[in-house]
Amino acid sequence: MIMRVMGEGQFQVADDHLNRLNELDDDLLRALESGDEEHFRSALDGLLAAVKEFGSPLSDDSLEPSDLILPDAEATIEEVRQLLRAEGDGLIPGIPEYG
């Protein structure tokens, strides 16, 4: 899956990391619901760090379409809320359990 972090570029992330990214996305949703700025900042930073850790950056001249777009690290609570309204249930799509 190709994920774009706004202002930072695209990352190719293998599907086997999506469950962990979904957990981090759920934490971000809880932070948004609570309105706790510190929790929000920590959750957003954790999600973006995981995308960069698990993903391989694509070159800047790559023309691959992004499967999803994530906010940048400086995004506000309100900006992420608006993005979520457009996306639906979280920023990272769920995948069926393997097994």
Coordinates of N, CA, C and O in Angstrom, one line a residue:
M1 N 0.8 -1.2 0.0 CA 0.0 0.0 0.0 C 0.9 1.2 0.0 O 1.9 1.3 0.7
I2 N 0.5 2.2 -0.8 CA 1.3 3.4 -0.9 C 0.6 4.5 0.0 O -0.6 4.8 -0.2
M3 N 1.3 5.0 0.9 CA 0.8 6.1 1.8 C 1.6 7.4 1.6 O 2.8 7.3 1.6
R4 N 0.9 8.4 1.5 CA 1.5 9.8 1.3 C 1.4 10.5 2.7 O 0.3 10.6 3.2
V5 N 2.5 10.9 3.2 CA 2.5 11.8 4.3 C 2.6 13.2 3.8 O 3.6 13.5 3.1
M6 N 1.6 14.0 4.0 CA 1.6 15.4 3.4 C 2.9 16.1 3.7 O 3.3 16.2 4.9
G7 N 3.5 16.7 2.7 CA 4.7 17.4 2.8 C 6.0 16.6 3.0 O 7.1 17.2 3.0
E8 N 5.8 15.3 3.0 CA 7.0 14.4 3.2 C 7.2 13.4 2.2 O 8.3 12.8 2.1
G9 N 6.3 13.1 1.4 CA 6.4 12.1 0.3 C 5.6 10.8 0.5 O 4.8 10.7 1.4
Q10 N 5.9 9.9 -0.3 CA 5.2 8.6 -0.3 C 6.0 7.5 0.3 O 7.3 7.5 0.1
F11 N 5.3 6.5 0.9 CA 6.0 5.3 1.5 C 5.2 4.1 1.1 O 4.0 4.1 1.1
Q12 N 6.0 3.1 0.6 CA 5.4 1.8 0.3 C 5.4 1.0 1.6 O 6.4 0.7 2.1
V13 N 4.2 0.6 2.1 CA 4.1 -0.1 3.3 C 3.4 -1.5 3.0 O 2.4 -1.6 2.4
A14 N 4.1 -2.6 3.5 CA 3.5 -3.9 3.3 C 2.3 -4.1 4.1 O 2.2 -3.6 5.2
D15 N 1.4 -4.9 3.6 CA 0.1 -5.2 4.2 C 0.3 -5.8 5.6 O -0.6 -5.6 6.5
D16 N 1.4 -6.5 5.8 CA 1.5 -7.2 7.2 C 1.8 -6.2 8.3 O 1.7 -6.6 9.4
H17 N 1.9 -4.9 8.0 CA 2.1 -3.9 9.0 C 0.8 -3.1 9.2 O 0.7 -2.3 10.2
L18 N -0.3 -3.4 8.5 CA -1.5 -2.6 8.6 C -2.2 -2.8 9.9 O -2.8 -1.9 10.4
N19 N -2.1 -4.0 10.5 CA -2.8 -4.2 11.8 C -2.2 -3.3 12.9 O -2.9 -2.7 13.6
R20 N -0.8 -3.2 12.9 CA -0.2 -2.3 13.8 C -0.6 -0.8 13.5 O -0.8 0.0 14.5
L21 N -0.6 -0.5 12.3 CA -0.9 0.9 11.9 C -2.4 1.2 12.3 O -2.7 2.3 12.7
N22 N -3.3 0.2 12.2 CA -4.7 0.4 12.6 C -4.7 0.6 14.1 O -5.6 1.4 14.6
E23 N -3.9 -0.1 14.9 CA -3.9 0.2 16.3 C -3.5 1.6 16.6 O -4.1 2.3 17.5
L24 N -2.5 2.1 16.0 CA -2.1 3.5 16.2 C -3.1 4.5 15.7 O -3.3 5.5 16.3
D25 N -3.8 4.1 14.6 CA -4.9 4.9 14.1 C -6.0 5.0 15.1 O -6.6 6.1 15.4
D26 N -6.3 3.9 15.7 CA -7.4 3.8 16.8 C -7.0 4.7 18.0 O -7.9 5.4 18.5
D27 N -5.7 4.7 18.3 CA -5.3 5.6 19.4 C -5.4 7.1 19.0 O -5.9 7.9 19.8
L28 N -5.2 7.4 17.7 CA -5.4 8.8 17.2 C -6.8 9.1 17.3 O -7.2 10.2 17.7
L29 N -7.7 8.2 16.9 CA -9.2 8.5 17.0 C -9.6 8.8 18.5 O -10.4 9.7 18.7
R30 N -9.1 8.0 19.4 CA -9.4 8.3 20.8 C -8.9 9.6 21.3 O -9.6 10.3 22.0
A31 N -7.7 10.0 20.8 CA -7.2 11.3 21.1 C -8.1 12.4 20.6 O -8.3 13.4 21.2
L32 N -8.5 12.2 19.3 CA -9.4 13.2 18.7 C -10.7 13.4 19.5 O -11.2 14.5 19.7
E33 N -11.3 12.2 19.9 CA -12.6 12.2 20.6 C -12.4 12.9 22.0 O -13.3 13.6 22.4
S34 N -11.3 12.7 22.6 CA -11.1 13.4 23.9 C -10.7 14.8 23.8 O -10.9 15.6 24.8
G35 N -10.2 15.2 22.7 CA -9.7 16.6 22.5 C -8.5 17.0 23.3 O -8.1 18.1 23.3
D36 N -7.8 15.9 23.8 CA -6.6 16.1 24.5 C -5.4 16.4 23.6 O -5.0 15.5 22.8
E37 N -4.9 17.6 23.5 CA -3.9 18.0 22.6 C -2.6 17.2 22.8 O -2.0 16.8 21.8
E38 N -2.2 16.9 24.0 CA -1.0 16.2 24.2 C -1.1 14.7 23.7 O -0.2 14.2 23.1
H39 N -2.2 14.1 24.0 CA -2.5 12.7 23.5 C -2.5 12.7 22.0 O -2.0 11.9 21.3
F40 N -3.2 13.7 21.4 CA -3.3 13.8 20.0 C -1.9 13.9 19.3 O -1.6 13.2 18.4
R41 N -1.1 14.8 19.8 CA 0.2 15.1 19.3 C 1.0 13.8 19.4 O 1.7 13.4 18.4
S42 N 1.0 13.1 20.5 CA 1.7 11.8 20.7 C 1.2 10.8 19.7 O 2.0 10.0 19.1
A43 N -0.1 10.7 19.6 CA -0.7 9.6 18.7 C -0.4 9.9 17.3 O 0.0 9.0 16.5
L44 N -0.5 11.1 16.8 CA -0.1 11.5 15.4 C 1.3 11.2 15.2 O 1.7 10.6 14.1
D45 N 2.2 11.6 16.1 CA 3.6 11.4 15.9 C 3.9 9.9 15.8 O 4.8 9.5 15.0
G46 N 3.3 9.1 16.7 CA 3.5 7.7 16.7 C 3.1 7.0 15.4 O 3.8 6.2 14.8
L47 N 1.9 7.4 14.8 CA 1.4 6.9 13.6 C 2.4 7.2 12.4 O 2.7 6.4 11.6
L48 N 2.7 8.5 12.3 CA 3.6 8.9 11.3 C 5.0 8.2 11.4 O 5.6 7.8 10.4
A49 N 5.5 8.1 12.6 CA 6.8 7.4 12.8 C 6.7 6.0 12.4 O 7.7 5.4 11.7
A50 N 5.6 5.3 12.6 CA 5.5 3.9 12.2 C 5.4 3.7 10.7 O 6.0 2.8 10.2
V51 N 4.7 4.7 10.1 CA 4.6 4.6 8.6 C 6.0 4.7 8.0 O 6.4 4.0 7.1
K52 N 6.8 5.6 8.6 CA 8.2 5.8 8.1 C 9.1 4.6 8.5 O 10.0 4.3 7.7
E53 N 8.8 4.0 9.6 CA 9.6 2.9 10.1 C 9.3 1.6 9.2 O 10.2 0.9 8.7
F54 N 8.0 1.4 9.0 CA 7.6 0.2 8.2 C 7.7 0.4 6.7 O 7.7 -0.6 6.0
G55 N 7.6 1.6 6.3 CA 7.5 1.9 4.9 C 8.9 2.2 4.2 O 9.8 2.5 4.9
S56 N 8.9 1.9 2.9 CA 10.1 2.3 2.1 C 9.8 3.5 1.4 O 8.7 3.6 0.6
P57 N 10.6 4.6 1.5 CA 10.2 5.8 0.8 C 10.3 5.6 -0.8 O 11.2 4.9 -1.2
L58 N 9.4 6.2 -1.5 CA 9.4 6.2 -2.9 C 10.2 7.5 -3.3 O 10.2 8.5 -2.7
S59 N 10.8 7.4 -4.5 CA 11.6 8.6 -5.0 C 10.6 9.7 -5.3 O 9.4 9.5 -5.6
D60 N 11.1 10.9 -5.2 CA 10.3 12.1 -5.4 C 9.7 12.2 -6.8 O 8.7 12.8 -7.0
D61 N 10.4 11.5 -7.8 CA 9.9 11.6 -9.1 C 9.0 10.4 -9.5 O 8.5 10.3 -10.6
S62 N 8.6 9.6 -8.5 CA 7.7 8.5 -8.7 C 6.3 9.1 -8.9 O 5.8 10.0 -8.3
L63 N 5.6 8.4 -9.9 CA 4.2 8.9 -10.3 C 3.2 7.9 -9.8 O 2.1 7.9 -10.3
E64 N 3.5 7.1 -8.8 CA 2.5 6.2 -8.2 C 1.4 6.9 -7.5 O 1.6 7.8 -6.7
P65 N 0.1 6.5 -7.7 CA -1.0 7.1 -7.0 C -0.9 6.6 -5.5 O -0.5 5.5 -5.2
S66 N -1.3 7.5 -4.6 CA -1.3 7.1 -3.2 C -2.6 6.4 -2.9 O -3.7 6.8 -3.3
D67 N -2.5 5.3 -2.1 CA -3.8 4.6 -1.6 C -4.4 5.4 -0.5 O -5.6 5.3 -0.3
L68 N -3.6 6.1 0.3 CA -4.2 7.0 1.3 C -3.3 8.1 1.6 O -2.1 8.0 1.3
I69 N -3.8 9.2 2.2 CA -3.0 10.4 2.5 C -3.2 10.6 4.0 O -4.3 10.6 4.5
L70 N -2.0 10.8 4.6 CA -1.9 11.1 6.0 C -1.5 12.6 6.2 O -0.8 13.1 5.4
P71 N -2.0 13.2 7.3 CA -1.6 14.6 7.6 C -0.2 14.7 8.0 O 0.5 13.7 8.4
D72 N 0.4 15.9 7.9 CA 1.7 16.1 8.3 C 1.8 16.2 9.8 O 0.7 16.3 10.5
A73 N 3.0 16.2 10.4 CA 3.2 16.2 11.8 C 2.7 17.5 12.5 O 2.4 17.5 13.7
E74 N 2.6 18.5 11.7 CA 2.2 19.8 12.2 C 0.6 20.1 12.1 O 0.1 21.1 12.5
A75 N -0.1 19.1 11.7 CA -1.6 19.2 11.5 C -2.2 19.4 12.9 O -1.8 18.9 13.9
T76 N -3.3 20.2 12.9 CA -4.0 20.5 14.1 C -5.1 19.4 14.3 O -5.4 18.7 13.3
I77 N -5.7 19.4 15.5 CA -6.8 18.5 15.8 C -7.9 18.7 14.8 O -8.4 17.8 14.2
E78 N -8.2 20.0 14.5 CA -9.4 20.3 13.6 C -9.1 19.8 12.2 O -9.9 19.3 11.5
E79 N -7.8 20.0 11.7 CA -7.5 19.6 10.4 C -7.6 18.1 10.2 O -8.1 17.6 9.2
V80 N -7.2 17.3 11.2 CA -7.3 15.9 11.2 C -8.7 15.4 11.3 O -9.2 14.5 10.6
R81 N -9.5 16.1 12.1 CA -11.0 15.8 12.2 C -11.6 16.0 10.8 O -12.4 15.1 10.4
Q82 N -11.3 17.0 10.1 CA -11.9 17.3 8.8 C -11.4 16.2 7.8 O -12.2 15.7 7.0
L83 N -10.2 15.8 7.9 CA -9.7 14.7 7.0 C -10.4 13.4 7.3 O -10.8 12.7 6.4
L84 N -10.6 13.1 8.6 CA -11.4 11.9 9.0 C -12.8 11.9 8.5 O -13.3 10.9 8.1
R85 N -13.4 13.1 8.5 CA -14.8 13.2 8.0 C -14.9 12.8 6.6 O -15.8 12.1 6.1
A86 N -13.8 13.2 5.8 CA -13.8 12.8 4.4 C -13.5 11.4 4.2 O -13.9 10.7 3.2
E87 N -12.6 10.8 5.1 CA -12.2 9.4 4.9 C -13.1 8.4 5.5 O -13.2 7.2 5.0
G88 N -13.8 8.7 6.6 CA -14.7 7.7 7.2 C -14.1 7.2 8.5 O -13.8 8.0 9.4
D89 N -13.9 5.9 8.6 CA -13.5 5.3 9.9 C -11.9 5.2 10.0 O -11.3 4.2 9.7
G90 N -11.4 6.3 10.4 CA -9.9 6.4 10.6 C -9.2 6.7 9.4 O -9.7 6.8 8.3
L91 N -7.9 6.9 9.5 CA -7.0 7.2 8.4 C -6.5 6.0 7.7 O -6.2 6.0 6.5
I92 N -6.3 4.9 8.4 CA -5.8 3.6 7.9 C -6.9 2.6 7.7 O -7.6 2.3 8.6
P93 N -7.1 2.1 6.5 CA -8.2 1.1 6.3 C -7.9 -0.2 7.0 O -6.7 -0.6 7.1
G94 N -8.9 -0.8 7.5 CA -8.8 -2.1 8.1 C -8.6 -3.2 7.1 O -8.9 -3.0 5.9
I95 N -8.0 -4.3 7.5 CA -7.8 -5.4 6.6 C -8.3 -6.7 7.4 O -8.3 -6.7 8.6
P96 N -8.8 -7.7 6.7 CA -9.3 -8.9 7.3 C -8.1 -9.6 8.0 O -6.9 -9.5 7.6
E97 N -8.4 -10.2 9.1 CA -7.4 -11.0 9.9 C -6.9 -12.2 9.0 O -7.7 -12.8 8.3
Y98 N -5.7 -12.5 9.1 CA -5.1 -13.6 8.4 C -5.2 -14.8 9.3 O -5.1 -14.7 10.5
G99 N -5.4 -16.0 8.7 CA -5.4 -17.1 9.5 C -6.5 -18.1 9.2 O -6.8 -19.1 9.7

